[in-house]
PDB file of C-alpha atoms and ligand atoms in Angstrom:
ATOM      1  CA  UNK F   1      14.400   4.431  46.007  1.00  0.00           C
ATOM      2  CA  UNK F   2      12.226   7.553  47.694  1.00  0.00           C
ATOM      3  CA  UNK F   3      12.771  10.359  49.873  1.00  0.00           C
ATOM      4  CA  UNK F   4      13.498   9.127  53.578  1.00  0.00           C
ATOM      5  CA  UNK F   5      12.967  11.261  56.813  1.00  0.00           C
ATOM      6  CA  UNK F   6      16.476  11.751  58.621  1.00  0.00           C
ATOM      7  CA  UNK F   7      17.325  13.950  61.674  1.00  0.00           C
ATOM      8  CA  UNK F   8      20.253  16.196  62.245  1.00  0.00           C
ATOM      9  CA  UNK F   9      21.585  18.436  65.164  1.00  0.00           C
ATOM     10  CA  UNK F  10      22.902  21.656  63.366  1.00  0.00           C
ATOM     11  CA  UNK F  11      24.807  24.576  65.035  1.00  0.00           C
ATOM     12  CA  UNK F  12      22.891  22.723  67.942  1.00  0.00           C
ATOM     13  CA  UNK F  13      19.536  22.992  66.721  1.00  0.00           C
ATOM     14  CA  UNK F  14      17.471  19.834  65.975  1.00  0.00           C
ATOM     15  CA  UNK F  15      16.330  19.266  62.727  1.00  0.00           C
ATOM     16  CA  UNK F  16      13.912  16.559  60.806  1.00  0.00           C
ATOM     17  CA  UNK F  17      14.199  16.775  57.110  1.00  0.00           C
ATOM     18  CA  UNK F  18      12.618  14.792  54.459  1.00  0.00           C
ATOM     19  CA  UNK F  19      15.251  14.233  51.812  1.00  0.00           C
ATOM     20  CA  UNK F  20      15.666  12.221  48.391  1.00  0.00           C
ATOM     21  CA  UNK F  21      18.993   9.629  49.214  1.00  0.00           C
ATOM     22  CA  UNK F  22      20.929  11.277  46.228  1.00  0.00           C
ATOM     23  CA  UNK F  23      20.942  14.735  47.886  1.00  0.00           C
ATOM     24  CA  UNK F  24      24.503  15.760  49.054  1.00  0.00           C
ATOM     25  CA  UNK F  25      24.764  17.074  52.715  1.00  0.00           C
ATOM     26  CA  UNK F  26      26.245  20.375  51.157  1.00  0.00           C
ATOM     27  CA  UNK F  27      22.558  20.789  49.394  1.00  0.00           C
ATOM     28  CA  UNK F  28      20.346  19.761  52.254  1.00  0.00           C
ATOM     29  CA  UNK F  29      22.625  22.316  54.299  1.00  0.00           C
ATOM     30  CA  UNK F  30      22.146  25.043  51.963  1.00  0.00           C
ATOM     31  CA  UNK F  31      18.849  24.532  50.130  1.00  0.00           C
ATOM     32  CA  UNK F  32      16.755  22.743  52.762  1.00  0.00           C
ATOM     33  CA  UNK F  33      18.081  24.397  56.117  1.00  0.00           C
ATOM     34  CA  UNK F  34      19.122  27.983  54.094  1.00  0.00           C
ATOM     35  CA  UNK F  35      22.422  27.834  55.832  1.00  0.00           C
ATOM     36  CA  UNK F  36      23.909  29.270  52.727  1.00  0.00           C
ATOM     37  CA  UNK F  37      27.640  30.042  54.810  1.00  0.00           C
ATOM     38  CA  UNK F  38      28.623  26.658  53.272  1.00  0.00           C
ATOM     39  CA  UNK F  39      29.772  27.451  50.081  1.00  0.00           C
ATOM     40  CA  UNK F  40      30.012  24.875  46.855  1.00  0.00           C
ATOM     41  CA  UNK F  41      33.040  25.404  44.696  1.00  0.00           C
ATOM     42  CA  UNK F  42      33.664  22.174  42.911  1.00  0.00           C
ATOM     43  CA  UNK F  43      31.578  19.216  44.200  1.00  0.00           C
ATOM     44  CA  UNK F  44      34.181  17.085  43.585  1.00  0.00           C
ATOM     45  CA  UNK F  45      35.754  17.157  46.754  1.00  0.00           C
ATOM     46  CA  UNK F  46      38.743  19.212  45.807  1.00  0.00           C
ATOM     47  CA  UNK F  47      38.098  22.703  46.825  1.00  0.00           C
ATOM     48  CA  UNK F  48      36.933  22.525  50.617  1.00  0.00           C
ATOM     49  CA  UNK F  49      34.781  25.484  50.698  1.00  0.00           C
ATOM     50  CA  UNK F  50      31.813  22.926  51.807  1.00  0.00           C
ATOM     51  CA  UNK F  51      33.763  22.113  54.941  1.00  0.00           C
ATOM     52  CA  UNK F  52      31.782  21.541  57.967  1.00  0.00           C
ATOM     53  CA  UNK F  53      32.023  19.771  61.238  1.00  0.00           C
ATOM     54  CA  UNK F  54      30.689  16.360  61.283  1.00  0.00           C
ATOM     55  CA  UNK F  55      30.857  15.070  65.201  1.00  0.00           C
ATOM     56  CA  UNK F  56      33.839  17.641  65.590  1.00  0.00           C
ATOM     57  CA  UNK F  57      35.929  16.154  62.445  1.00  0.00           C
ATOM     58  CA  UNK F  58      36.110  18.884  59.672  1.00  0.00           C
ATOM     59  CA  UNK F  59      34.747  16.714  56.756  1.00  0.00           C
ATOM     60  CA  UNK F  60      33.532  18.245  52.801  1.00  0.00           C
ATOM     61  CA  UNK F  61      30.234  18.394  52.328  1.00  0.00           C
ATOM     62  CA  UNK F  62      29.658  17.618  49.230  1.00  0.00           C
ATOM     63  CA  UNK F  63      31.510  14.294  49.439  1.00  0.00           C
ATOM     64  CA  UNK F  64      28.337  12.572  51.543  1.00  0.00           C
ATOM     65  CA  UNK F  65      24.916  11.994  50.988  1.00  0.00           C
ATOM     66  CA  UNK F  66      22.682  13.771  53.704  1.00  0.00           C
ATOM     67  CA  UNK F  67      21.335  10.089  54.751  1.00  0.00           C
ATOM     68  CA  UNK F  68      24.931   9.728  55.869  1.00  0.00           C
ATOM     69  CA  UNK F  69      24.709  12.319  58.293  1.00  0.00           C
ATOM     70  CA  UNK F  70      21.362  10.997  60.036  1.00  0.00           C
ATOM     71  CA  UNK F  71      21.272  11.075  63.746  1.00  0.00           C
ATOM     72  CA  UNK F  72      24.906  13.226  63.912  1.00  0.00           C
ATOM     73  CA  UNK F  73      25.861  16.619  64.722  1.00  0.00           C
ATOM     74  CA  UNK F  74      26.919  19.053  62.052  1.00  0.00           C
ATOM     75  CA  UNK F  75      28.449  22.555  62.843  1.00  0.00           C
ATOM     76  CA  UNK F  76      28.489  24.984  59.644  1.00  0.00           C
ATOM     77  CA  UNK F  77      30.500  28.218  59.882  1.00  0.00           C
ATOM     78  CA  UNK F  78      27.136  30.072  60.665  1.00  0.00           C
ATOM     79  CA  UNK F  79      27.806  28.248  64.231  1.00  0.00           C
ATOM     80  CA  UNK F  80      30.800  29.494  65.020  1.00  0.00           C
ATOM     81  CA  UNK F  81      30.142  32.548  66.506  1.00  0.00           C
ATOM     82  CA  UNK F  82      28.367  32.507  70.125  1.00  0.00           C
ATOM     83  CA  UNK F  83      25.566  35.073  71.319  1.00  0.00           C
ATOM     84  CA  UNK F  84      26.939  38.308  69.578  1.00  0.00           C
ATOM     85  CA  UNK F  85      30.590  37.304  70.003  1.00  0.00           C
ATOM     86  CA  UNK F  86      32.816  36.316  67.191  1.00  0.00           C
ATOM     87  CA  UNK F  87      34.958  33.109  67.316  1.00  0.00           C
ATOM     88  CA  UNK F  88      38.781  33.952  67.306  1.00  0.00           C
ATOM     89  CA  UNK F  89      38.932  32.493  64.237  1.00  0.00           C
ATOM     90  CA  UNK F  90      36.524  35.186  62.908  1.00  0.00           C
ATOM     91  CA  UNK F  91      38.106  37.701  64.700  1.00  0.00           C
ATOM     92  CA  UNK F  92      41.533  36.537  63.085  1.00  0.00           C
ATOM     93  CA  UNK F  93      40.387  36.602  59.392  1.00  0.00           C
ATOM     94  CA  UNK F  94      38.971  39.853  60.207  1.00  0.00           C
ATOM     95  CA  UNK F  95      42.175  41.431  62.035  1.00  0.00           C
ATOM     96  CA  UNK F  96      44.666  39.739  59.706  1.00  0.00           C
ATOM     97  CA  UNK F  97      42.781  40.122  56.360  1.00  0.00           C
ATOM     98  CA  UNK F  98      42.605  36.667  56.002  1.00  0.00           C
ATOM     99  CA  UNK F  99      40.091  37.021  52.882  1.00  0.00           C
ATOM    100  CA  UNK F 100      39.532  39.355  49.633  1.00  0.00           C
ATOM    101  CA  UNK F 101      36.702  37.328  47.486  1.00  0.00           C
ATOM    102  CA  UNK F 102      35.651  35.599  50.769  1.00  0.00           C
ATOM    103  CA  UNK F 103      34.667  32.185  48.849  1.00  0.00           C
ATOM    104  CA  UNK F 104      36.841  29.858  50.576  1.00  0.00           C
ATOM    105  CA  UNK F 105      36.655  31.794  54.088  1.00  0.00           C
ATOM    106  CA  UNK F 106      33.910  29.371  55.516  1.00  0.00           C
ATOM    107  CA  UNK F 107      35.765  26.002  54.783  1.00  0.00           C
ATOM    108  CA  UNK F 108      39.107  27.794  55.556  1.00  0.00           C
ATOM    109  CA  UNK F 109      37.814  28.507  59.134  1.00  0.00           C
ATOM    110  CA  UNK F 110      36.047  25.230  59.754  1.00  0.00           C
ATOM    111  CA  UNK F 111      39.327  23.452  58.674  1.00  0.00           C
ATOM    112  CA  UNK F 112      41.109  25.759  61.128  1.00  0.00           C
ATOM    113  CA  UNK F 113      39.044  25.366  63.832  1.00  0.00           C
ATOM    114  CA  UNK F 114      39.302  21.339  63.853  1.00  0.00           C
ATOM    115  CA  UNK F 115      42.365  21.508  63.601  1.00  0.00           C
ATOM    116  CA  UNK F 116      43.312  23.434  66.035  1.00  0.00           C
ATOM    117  CA  UNK F 117      41.461  21.770  68.579  1.00  0.00           C
ATOM    118  CA  UNK F 118      44.022  18.997  67.661  1.00  0.00           C
ATOM    119  CA  UNK F 119      46.598  20.998  67.418  1.00  0.00           C
ATOM    120  CA  UNK F 120      46.626  24.062  69.497  1.00  0.00           C
ATOM    121  CA  UNK F 121      50.234  25.348  69.080  1.00  0.00           C
ATOM    122  CA  UNK F 122      51.289  24.543  65.009  1.00  0.00           C
ATOM    123  CA  UNK F 123      54.271  25.663  63.252  1.00  0.00           C
ATOM    124  CA  UNK F 124      53.354  27.561  60.137  1.00  0.00           C
ATOM    125  CA  UNK F 125      53.953  24.319  58.086  1.00  0.00           C
ATOM    126  CA  UNK F 126      51.668  22.546  60.285  1.00  0.00           C
ATOM    127  CA  UNK F 127      48.882  24.930  59.392  1.00  0.00           C
ATOM    128  CA  UNK F 128      49.643  24.910  55.718  1.00  0.00           C
ATOM    129  CA  UNK F 129      49.489  21.222  55.533  1.00  0.00           C
ATOM    130  CA  UNK F 130      46.468  21.578  57.499  1.00  0.00           C
ATOM    131  CA  UNK F 131      44.536  23.588  55.062  1.00  0.00           C
ATOM    132  CA  UNK F 132      46.150  22.190  51.728  1.00  0.00           C
ATOM    133  CA  UNK F 133      42.329  20.471  50.807  1.00  0.00           C
ATOM    134  CA  UNK F 134      41.128  24.240  51.073  1.00  0.00           C
ATOM    135  CA  UNK F 135      41.921  26.041  47.720  1.00  0.00           C
ATOM    136  CA  UNK F 136      42.283  30.204  47.790  1.00  0.00           C
ATOM    137  CA  UNK F 137      42.492  31.730  44.682  1.00  0.00           C
ATOM    138  CA  UNK F 138      43.141  35.082  46.020  1.00  0.00           C
ATOM    139  CA  UNK F 139      45.175  35.470  48.960  1.00  0.00           C
ATOM    140  CA  UNK F 140      48.412  33.699  48.191  1.00  0.00           C
ATOM    141  CA  UNK F 141      47.681  31.888  51.734  1.00  0.00           C
ATOM    142  CA  UNK F 142      50.228  34.441  54.105  1.00  0.00           C
ATOM    143  CA  UNK F 143      47.195  36.010  55.414  1.00  0.00           C
ATOM    144  CA  UNK F 144      45.307  33.052  55.867  1.00  0.00           C
ATOM    145  CA  UNK F 145      48.136  31.158  57.907  1.00  0.00           C
ATOM    146  CA  UNK F 146      48.481  34.646  60.210  1.00  0.00           C
ATOM    147  CA  UNK F 147      44.675  34.539  60.471  1.00  0.00           C
ATOM    148  CA  UNK F 148      45.288  31.102  62.026  1.00  0.00           C
ATOM    149  CA  UNK F 149      48.333  31.735  64.171  1.00  0.00           C
ATOM    150  CA  UNK F 150      46.187  34.696  65.433  1.00  0.00           C
ATOM    151  CA  UNK F 151      43.313  32.618  66.301  1.00  0.00           C
ATOM    152  CA  UNK F 152      45.471  29.584  67.833  1.00  0.00           C
ATOM    153  CA  UNK F 153      47.086  32.497  70.370  1.00  0.00           C
ATOM    154  CA  UNK F 154      43.865  33.920  71.366  1.00  0.00           C
ATOM    155  CA  UNK F 155      42.236  30.329  72.019  1.00  0.00           C
ATOM    156  CA  UNK F 156      45.263  29.154  74.057  1.00  0.00           C
ATOM    157  CA  UNK F 157      44.632  32.755  76.019  1.00  0.00           C
ATOM    158  CA  UNK F 158      41.257  31.208  76.804  1.00  0.00           C
ATOM    159  CA  UNK F 159      42.316  28.131  78.162  1.00  0.00           C
TER     160      UNK F 159
HETATM  161  S1  FES C   1      32.569  21.868  47.104  1.00  0.00           S
HETATM  162 FE1  FES C   1      33.037  20.432  48.667  1.00  0.00          FE
HETATM  163  S2  FES C   1      35.293  20.319  48.103  1.00  0.00           S
HETATM  164 FE2  FES C   1      34.516  21.587  46.632  1.00  0.00          FE
HETATM  165  S1  FES C   2      39.561  34.611  49.279  1.00  0.00           S
HETATM  166 FE1  FES C   2      38.903  34.424  47.581  1.00  0.00          FE
HETATM  167  S2  FES C   2      39.191  32.350  46.914  1.00  0.00           S
HETATM  168 FE2  FES C   2      40.223  32.845  49.028  1.00  0.00          FE
END
């Protein structure tokens, strides 16, 4: 099958791109649209480094083809900050030292922001379950949980 033209709205911007049917969404984001904040860890849907939002839901962008996202809306980590103001989850990771090498961080933040929309006042256990599909090899998770708790509190203040 030859290349296909698809439309994607990414971080509020419309794009038309021509892709091979076998191109994974994560490669389309990084290599075609040059949004390299979305990381690639395993490419087998285990690590969560590639997590983005597809129509508001957190998904692992190595687990679908770009053509499967045709006509849909995507948010990547680059879309969290608004007009120079960090998103509360970004502020949380900064304030609570939620990262060391930072490789897992974009995926963690995208999973957390989707989760907090559904669960604005989560328990620690619920946070740990929510991020169980995102692997971090550095932090031991404690400060990641604190970062998400920080964001939850800040988002509730803004309601
Ligand atoms: S790169 Fe997608 S889950 Fe690891
Ligand atoms: S901070 Fe290094 S993998 Fe999570």
